[in-house]
CSV table of C-alpha atoms in Angstrom, one decimal:
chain,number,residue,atom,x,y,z
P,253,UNK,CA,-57.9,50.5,-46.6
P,254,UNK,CA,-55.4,52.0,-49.2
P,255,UNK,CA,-53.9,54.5,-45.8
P,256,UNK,CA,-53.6,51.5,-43.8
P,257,UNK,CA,-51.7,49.2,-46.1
P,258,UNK,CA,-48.5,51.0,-46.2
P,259,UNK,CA,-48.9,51.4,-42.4
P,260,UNK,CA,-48.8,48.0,-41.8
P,261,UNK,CA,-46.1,47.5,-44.1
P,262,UNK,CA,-43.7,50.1,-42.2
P,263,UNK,CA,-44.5,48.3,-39.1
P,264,UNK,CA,-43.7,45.1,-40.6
P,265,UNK,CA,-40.8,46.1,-41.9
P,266,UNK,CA,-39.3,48.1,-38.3
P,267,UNK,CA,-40.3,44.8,-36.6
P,268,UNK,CA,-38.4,42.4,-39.0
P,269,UNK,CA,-35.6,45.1,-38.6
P,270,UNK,CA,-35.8,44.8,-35.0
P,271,UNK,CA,-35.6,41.1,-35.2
P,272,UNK,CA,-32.4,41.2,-37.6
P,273,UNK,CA,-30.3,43.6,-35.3
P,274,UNK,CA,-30.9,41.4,-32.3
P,275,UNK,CA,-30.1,38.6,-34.2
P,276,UNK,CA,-27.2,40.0,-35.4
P,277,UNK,CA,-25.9,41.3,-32.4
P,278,UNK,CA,-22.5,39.9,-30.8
P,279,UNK,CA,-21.9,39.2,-27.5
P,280,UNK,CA,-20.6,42.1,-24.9
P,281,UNK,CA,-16.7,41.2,-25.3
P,282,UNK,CA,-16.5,42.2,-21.5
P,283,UNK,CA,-19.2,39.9,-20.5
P,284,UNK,CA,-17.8,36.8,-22.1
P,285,UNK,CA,-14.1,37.9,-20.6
P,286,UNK,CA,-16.1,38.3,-17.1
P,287,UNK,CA,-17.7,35.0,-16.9
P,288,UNK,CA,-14.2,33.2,-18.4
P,289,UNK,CA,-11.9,35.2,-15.7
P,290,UNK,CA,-12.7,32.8,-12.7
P,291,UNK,CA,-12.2,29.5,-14.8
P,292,UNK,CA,-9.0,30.4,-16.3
P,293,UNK,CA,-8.3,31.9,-12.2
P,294,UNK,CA,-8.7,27.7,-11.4
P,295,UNK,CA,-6.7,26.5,-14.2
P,296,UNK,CA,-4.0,28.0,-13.3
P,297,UNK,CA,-4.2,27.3,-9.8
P,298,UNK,CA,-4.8,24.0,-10.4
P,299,UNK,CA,-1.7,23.9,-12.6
P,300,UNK,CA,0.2,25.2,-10.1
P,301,UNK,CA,-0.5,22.8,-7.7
P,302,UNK,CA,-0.2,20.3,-10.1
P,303,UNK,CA,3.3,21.2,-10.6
P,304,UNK,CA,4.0,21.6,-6.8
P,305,UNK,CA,2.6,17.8,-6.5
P,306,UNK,CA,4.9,17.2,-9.1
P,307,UNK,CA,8.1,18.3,-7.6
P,308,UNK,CA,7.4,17.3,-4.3
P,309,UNK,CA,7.1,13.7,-5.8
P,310,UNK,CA,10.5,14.0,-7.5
P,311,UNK,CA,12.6,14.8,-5.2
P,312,UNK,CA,11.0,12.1,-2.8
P,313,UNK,CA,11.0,9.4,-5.0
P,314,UNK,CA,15.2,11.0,-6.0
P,315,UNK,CA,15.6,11.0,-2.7
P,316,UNK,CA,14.5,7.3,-2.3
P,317,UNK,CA,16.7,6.4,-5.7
P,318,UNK,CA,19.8,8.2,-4.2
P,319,UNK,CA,19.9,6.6,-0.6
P,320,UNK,CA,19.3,2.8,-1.8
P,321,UNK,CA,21.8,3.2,-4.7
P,322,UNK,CA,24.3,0.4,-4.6
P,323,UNK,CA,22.2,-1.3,-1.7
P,324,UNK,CA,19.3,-3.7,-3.7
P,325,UNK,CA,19.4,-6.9,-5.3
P,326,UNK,CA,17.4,-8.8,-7.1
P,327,UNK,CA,16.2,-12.0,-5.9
P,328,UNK,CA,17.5,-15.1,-8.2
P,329,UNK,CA,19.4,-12.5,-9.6
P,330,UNK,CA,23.7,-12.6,-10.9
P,331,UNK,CA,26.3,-11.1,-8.2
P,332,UNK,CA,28.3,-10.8,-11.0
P,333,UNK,CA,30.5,-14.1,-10.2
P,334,UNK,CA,27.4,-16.5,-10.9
P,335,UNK,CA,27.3,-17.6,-7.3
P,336,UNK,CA,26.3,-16.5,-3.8
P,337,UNK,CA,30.0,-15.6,-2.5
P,338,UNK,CA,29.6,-12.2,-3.5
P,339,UNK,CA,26.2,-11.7,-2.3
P,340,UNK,CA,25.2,-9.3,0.5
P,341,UNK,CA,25.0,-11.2,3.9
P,342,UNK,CA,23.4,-10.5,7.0
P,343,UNK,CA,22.4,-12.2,10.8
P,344,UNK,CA,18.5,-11.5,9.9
P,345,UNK,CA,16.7,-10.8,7.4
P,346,UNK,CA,13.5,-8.8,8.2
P,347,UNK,CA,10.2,-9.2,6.1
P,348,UNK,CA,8.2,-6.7,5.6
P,349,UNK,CA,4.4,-7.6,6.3
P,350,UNK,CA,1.3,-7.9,3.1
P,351,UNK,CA,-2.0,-8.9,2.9
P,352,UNK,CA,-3.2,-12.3,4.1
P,353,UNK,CA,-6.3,-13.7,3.7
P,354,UNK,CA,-9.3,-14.8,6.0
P,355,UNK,CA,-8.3,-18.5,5.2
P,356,UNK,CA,-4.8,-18.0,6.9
P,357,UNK,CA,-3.0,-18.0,4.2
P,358,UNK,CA,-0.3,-15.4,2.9
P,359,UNK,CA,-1.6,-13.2,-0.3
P,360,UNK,CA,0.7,-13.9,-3.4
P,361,UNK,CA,3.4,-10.8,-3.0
P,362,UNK,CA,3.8,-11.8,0.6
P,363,UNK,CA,4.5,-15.4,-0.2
P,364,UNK,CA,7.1,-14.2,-2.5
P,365,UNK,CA,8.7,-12.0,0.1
P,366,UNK,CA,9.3,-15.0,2.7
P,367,UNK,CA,9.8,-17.6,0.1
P,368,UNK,CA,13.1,-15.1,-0.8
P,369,UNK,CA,13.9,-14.9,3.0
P,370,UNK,CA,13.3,-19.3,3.3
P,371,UNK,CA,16.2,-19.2,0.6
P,372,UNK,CA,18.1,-16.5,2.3
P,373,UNK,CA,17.8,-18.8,5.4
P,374,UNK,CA,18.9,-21.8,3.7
P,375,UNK,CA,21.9,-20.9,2.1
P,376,UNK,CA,23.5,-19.5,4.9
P,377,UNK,CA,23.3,-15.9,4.1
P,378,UNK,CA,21.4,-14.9,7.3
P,379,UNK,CA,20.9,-16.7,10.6
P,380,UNK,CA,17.3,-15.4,11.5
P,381,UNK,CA,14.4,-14.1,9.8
P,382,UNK,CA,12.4,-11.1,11.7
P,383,UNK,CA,8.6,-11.3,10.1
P,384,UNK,CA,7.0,-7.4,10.2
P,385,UNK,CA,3.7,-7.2,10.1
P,386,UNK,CA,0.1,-5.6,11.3
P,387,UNK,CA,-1.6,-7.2,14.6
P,388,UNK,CA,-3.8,-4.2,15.5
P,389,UNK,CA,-7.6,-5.7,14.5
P,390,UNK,CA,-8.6,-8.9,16.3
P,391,UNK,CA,-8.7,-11.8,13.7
P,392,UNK,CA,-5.7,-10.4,11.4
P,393,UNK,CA,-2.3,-11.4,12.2
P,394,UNK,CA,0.0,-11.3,9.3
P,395,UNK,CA,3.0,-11.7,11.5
P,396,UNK,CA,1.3,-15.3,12.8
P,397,UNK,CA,0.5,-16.2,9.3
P,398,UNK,CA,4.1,-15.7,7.9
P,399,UNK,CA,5.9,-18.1,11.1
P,400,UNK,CA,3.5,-20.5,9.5
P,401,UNK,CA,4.6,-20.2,6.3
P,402,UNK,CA,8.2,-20.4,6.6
P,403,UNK,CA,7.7,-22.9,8.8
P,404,UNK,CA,5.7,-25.3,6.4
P,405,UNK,CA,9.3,-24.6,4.1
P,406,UNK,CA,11.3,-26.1,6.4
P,407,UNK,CA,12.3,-23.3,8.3
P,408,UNK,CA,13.1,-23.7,12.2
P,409,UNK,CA,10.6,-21.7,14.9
P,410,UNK,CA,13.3,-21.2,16.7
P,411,UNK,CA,15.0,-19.1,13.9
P,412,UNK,CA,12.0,-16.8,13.4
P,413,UNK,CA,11.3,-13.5,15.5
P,414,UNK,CA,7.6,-11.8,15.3
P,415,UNK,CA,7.2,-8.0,15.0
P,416,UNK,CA,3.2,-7.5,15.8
P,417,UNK,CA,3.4,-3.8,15.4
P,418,UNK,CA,5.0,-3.7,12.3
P,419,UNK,CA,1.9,-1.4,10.8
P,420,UNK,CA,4.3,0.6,7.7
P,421,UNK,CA,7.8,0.3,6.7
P,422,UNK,CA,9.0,3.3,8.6
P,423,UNK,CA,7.1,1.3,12.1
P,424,UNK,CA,8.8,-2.0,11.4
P,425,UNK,CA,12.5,-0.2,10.7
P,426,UNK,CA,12.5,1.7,13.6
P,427,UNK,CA,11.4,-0.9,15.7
P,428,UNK,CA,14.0,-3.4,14.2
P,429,UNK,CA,16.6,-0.8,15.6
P,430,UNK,CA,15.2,0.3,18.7
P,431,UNK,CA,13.2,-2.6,19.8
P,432,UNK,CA,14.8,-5.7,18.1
P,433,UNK,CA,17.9,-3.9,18.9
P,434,UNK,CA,18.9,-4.6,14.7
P,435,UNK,CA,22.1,-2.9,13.4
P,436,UNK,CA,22.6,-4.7,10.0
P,437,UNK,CA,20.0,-7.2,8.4
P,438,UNK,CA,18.9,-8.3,4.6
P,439,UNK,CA,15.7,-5.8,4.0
P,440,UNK,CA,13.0,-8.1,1.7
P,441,UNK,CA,10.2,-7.0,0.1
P,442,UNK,CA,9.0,-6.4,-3.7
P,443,UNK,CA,11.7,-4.9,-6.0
P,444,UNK,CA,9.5,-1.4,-6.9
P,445,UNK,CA,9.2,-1.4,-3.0
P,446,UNK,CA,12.9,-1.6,-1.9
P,447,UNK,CA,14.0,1.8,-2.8
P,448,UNK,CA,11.1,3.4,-0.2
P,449,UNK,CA,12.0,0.8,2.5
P,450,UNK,CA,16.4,0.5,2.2
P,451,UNK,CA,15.9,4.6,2.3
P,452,UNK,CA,13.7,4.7,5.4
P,453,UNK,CA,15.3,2.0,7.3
P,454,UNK,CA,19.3,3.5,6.7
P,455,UNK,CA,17.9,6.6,7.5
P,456,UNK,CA,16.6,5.6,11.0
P,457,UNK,CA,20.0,3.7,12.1
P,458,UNK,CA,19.6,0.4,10.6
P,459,UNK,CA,22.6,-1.1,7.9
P,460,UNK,CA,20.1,-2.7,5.4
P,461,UNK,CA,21.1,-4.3,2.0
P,462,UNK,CA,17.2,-4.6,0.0
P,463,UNK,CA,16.7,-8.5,-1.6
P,464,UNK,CA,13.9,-7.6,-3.9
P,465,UNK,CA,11.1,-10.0,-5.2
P,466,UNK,CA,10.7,-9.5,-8.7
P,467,UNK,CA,8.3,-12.2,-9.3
P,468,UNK,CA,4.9,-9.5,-8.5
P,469,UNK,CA,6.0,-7.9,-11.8
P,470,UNK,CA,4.1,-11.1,-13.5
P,471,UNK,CA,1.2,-9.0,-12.7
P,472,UNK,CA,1.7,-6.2,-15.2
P,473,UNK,CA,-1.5,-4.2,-14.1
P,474,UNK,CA,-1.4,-4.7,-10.5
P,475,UNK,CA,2.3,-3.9,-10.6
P,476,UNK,CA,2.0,-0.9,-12.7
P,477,UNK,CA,-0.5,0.3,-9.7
P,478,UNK,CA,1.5,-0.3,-6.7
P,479,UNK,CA,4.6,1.5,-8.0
P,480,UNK,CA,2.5,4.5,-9.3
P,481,UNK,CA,1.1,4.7,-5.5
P,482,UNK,CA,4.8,3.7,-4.4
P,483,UNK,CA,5.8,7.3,-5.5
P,484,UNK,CA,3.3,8.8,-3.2
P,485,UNK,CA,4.1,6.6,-0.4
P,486,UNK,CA,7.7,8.0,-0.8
P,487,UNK,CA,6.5,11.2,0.2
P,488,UNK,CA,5.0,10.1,3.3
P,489,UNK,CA,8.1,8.3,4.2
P,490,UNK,CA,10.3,11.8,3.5
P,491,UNK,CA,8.2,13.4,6.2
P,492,UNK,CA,8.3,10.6,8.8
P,493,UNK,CA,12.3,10.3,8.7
P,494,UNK,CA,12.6,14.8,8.7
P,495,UNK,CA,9.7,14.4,11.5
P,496,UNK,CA,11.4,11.2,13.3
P,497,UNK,CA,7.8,10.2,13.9
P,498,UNK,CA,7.1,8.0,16.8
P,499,UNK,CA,5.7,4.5,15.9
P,500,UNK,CA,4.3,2.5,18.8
P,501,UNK,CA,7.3,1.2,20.8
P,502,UNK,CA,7.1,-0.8,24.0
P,503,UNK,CA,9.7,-3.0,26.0
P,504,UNK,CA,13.0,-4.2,24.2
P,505,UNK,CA,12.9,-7.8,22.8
P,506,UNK,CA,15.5,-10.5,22.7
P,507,UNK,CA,13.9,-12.6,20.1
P,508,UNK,CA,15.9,-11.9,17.5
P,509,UNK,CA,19.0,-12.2,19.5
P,510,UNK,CA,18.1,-15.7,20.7
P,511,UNK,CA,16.8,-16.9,17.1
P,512,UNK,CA,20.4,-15.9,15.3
P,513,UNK,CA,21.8,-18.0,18.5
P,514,UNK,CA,19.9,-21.2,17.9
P,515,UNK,CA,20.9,-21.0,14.5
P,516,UNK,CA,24.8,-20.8,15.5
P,517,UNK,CA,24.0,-23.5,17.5
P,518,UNK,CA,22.4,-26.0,15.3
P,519,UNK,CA,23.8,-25.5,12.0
P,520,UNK,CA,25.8,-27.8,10.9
């Protein structure tokens, strides 16, 4: 009994040793830098692409800024003499196509847009109104909904030309030029929106001056939104002028000719 007690001590005591050291031991330094390599590998990849994005989205969005300089108005806005004299005139104005819902009637941001091109009409500063807009699924016709709009404003039938394949901006200003046969018209859409669309359509030919809605700011959110996305978009439209992109064509149309000449002819 007495030989076996310090035995069983000594054992105790190299097992509680044992137990301490591993305890106590630290992590292999080269283990820990192994399994942290490929994460810090993807952070900076991911940085760099990040910054890439970046760039890409600045200089699209400068390029935007730089071509529409000097060429937007506001809607409602002052021409600096507190009247229309001043203002930017046109023989059509071409509105570019939004939302509409199944009831036929225009979603809120495209009513503004052709409640700007009804006043445009009105006061003389353009003698037709070209309405742009997507055709493509059966049961969704913005271009049909917007005639009906202006039309319950007062504006003539006869003054209003249809673009059904007016499915993006770069679409409906190509085929104002090339199709409508358009050299110089009023471009109207929301103000974030006009820098994206006066670029694309002076690149591709056509003499635009943007009228800009500003009345979608209202909706602070939803505003904020589109003119985040409105940078991407600009990208998009930066590749489709350097890659003069084919939209869908077909025959030439004489509609907007014959809609500025039954204004000439009945305005008084």
């Amino acid at each position: 009994m007495t030989d076996e007690e310090p035995r069983f001590s000594a054992t105790s005591a190299s097992d509680a040793m044992t137990d301490d050291g591993e305890g106590d031991r630290q992590p292999d330094p080269r283990a820990v830098s192994r399994r942290r390599g490929p994460l810090r590998r993807l952070a900076r990849i991911l940085l760099v692409v990040v910054g890439i994005v970046s760039l890409i989205t600045a200089g699209a969005s400068i390029w935007a800024w730089t071509a529409s300089a000097g060429h937007i108005e506001v809607a409602g806005g002052s021409n600096g003499d507190g009247g229309d004299d001043g203002a930017a005139r046109a023989p059509v104005a071409i509105v570019l196509g939004a939302a509409v819902h199944a009831d036929g009637q225009p979603s809120p941001w495209l009513a503004y847009r052709l409640d700007v091109a009804a006043d445009l009409y009105t006061s003389g500063r353009v003698e037709a109104i070209l309405v742009s807009g997507d055709n493509r699924r059966v049961g969704y016709d913005e271009p049909t909904v917007m005639r009906g709009y202006l039309t319950s404003k007062g504006i003539p039938g006869e003054a209003i030309a249809l673009d059904y394949a007016g499915f993006d901006t770069y679409d409906t200003c190509v085929r104002a030029r090339r199709i409508f046969g358009i050299e110089r018209a009023l471009l109207v859409t929301q103000d974030f929106h006009e820098p994206r669309a006066v670029a694309i359509c002076r690149a591709v030919g056509v003499n635009v001056e943007g009228v800009g809605d500003s009345r979608a700011r209202r909706d602070r959110i939803s505003w904020a939104v589109s003119w985040t996305r409105e940078r991407l978009a600009t990208i998009k439209a930066v590749t489709d002028v350097l890659s003069r992109r084919e939209p869908t064509l077909g025959r030439r149309e004489a509609s907007v000719g014959e809609a500025i000449a039954w204004t000439r002819e009945h305005r008084r």
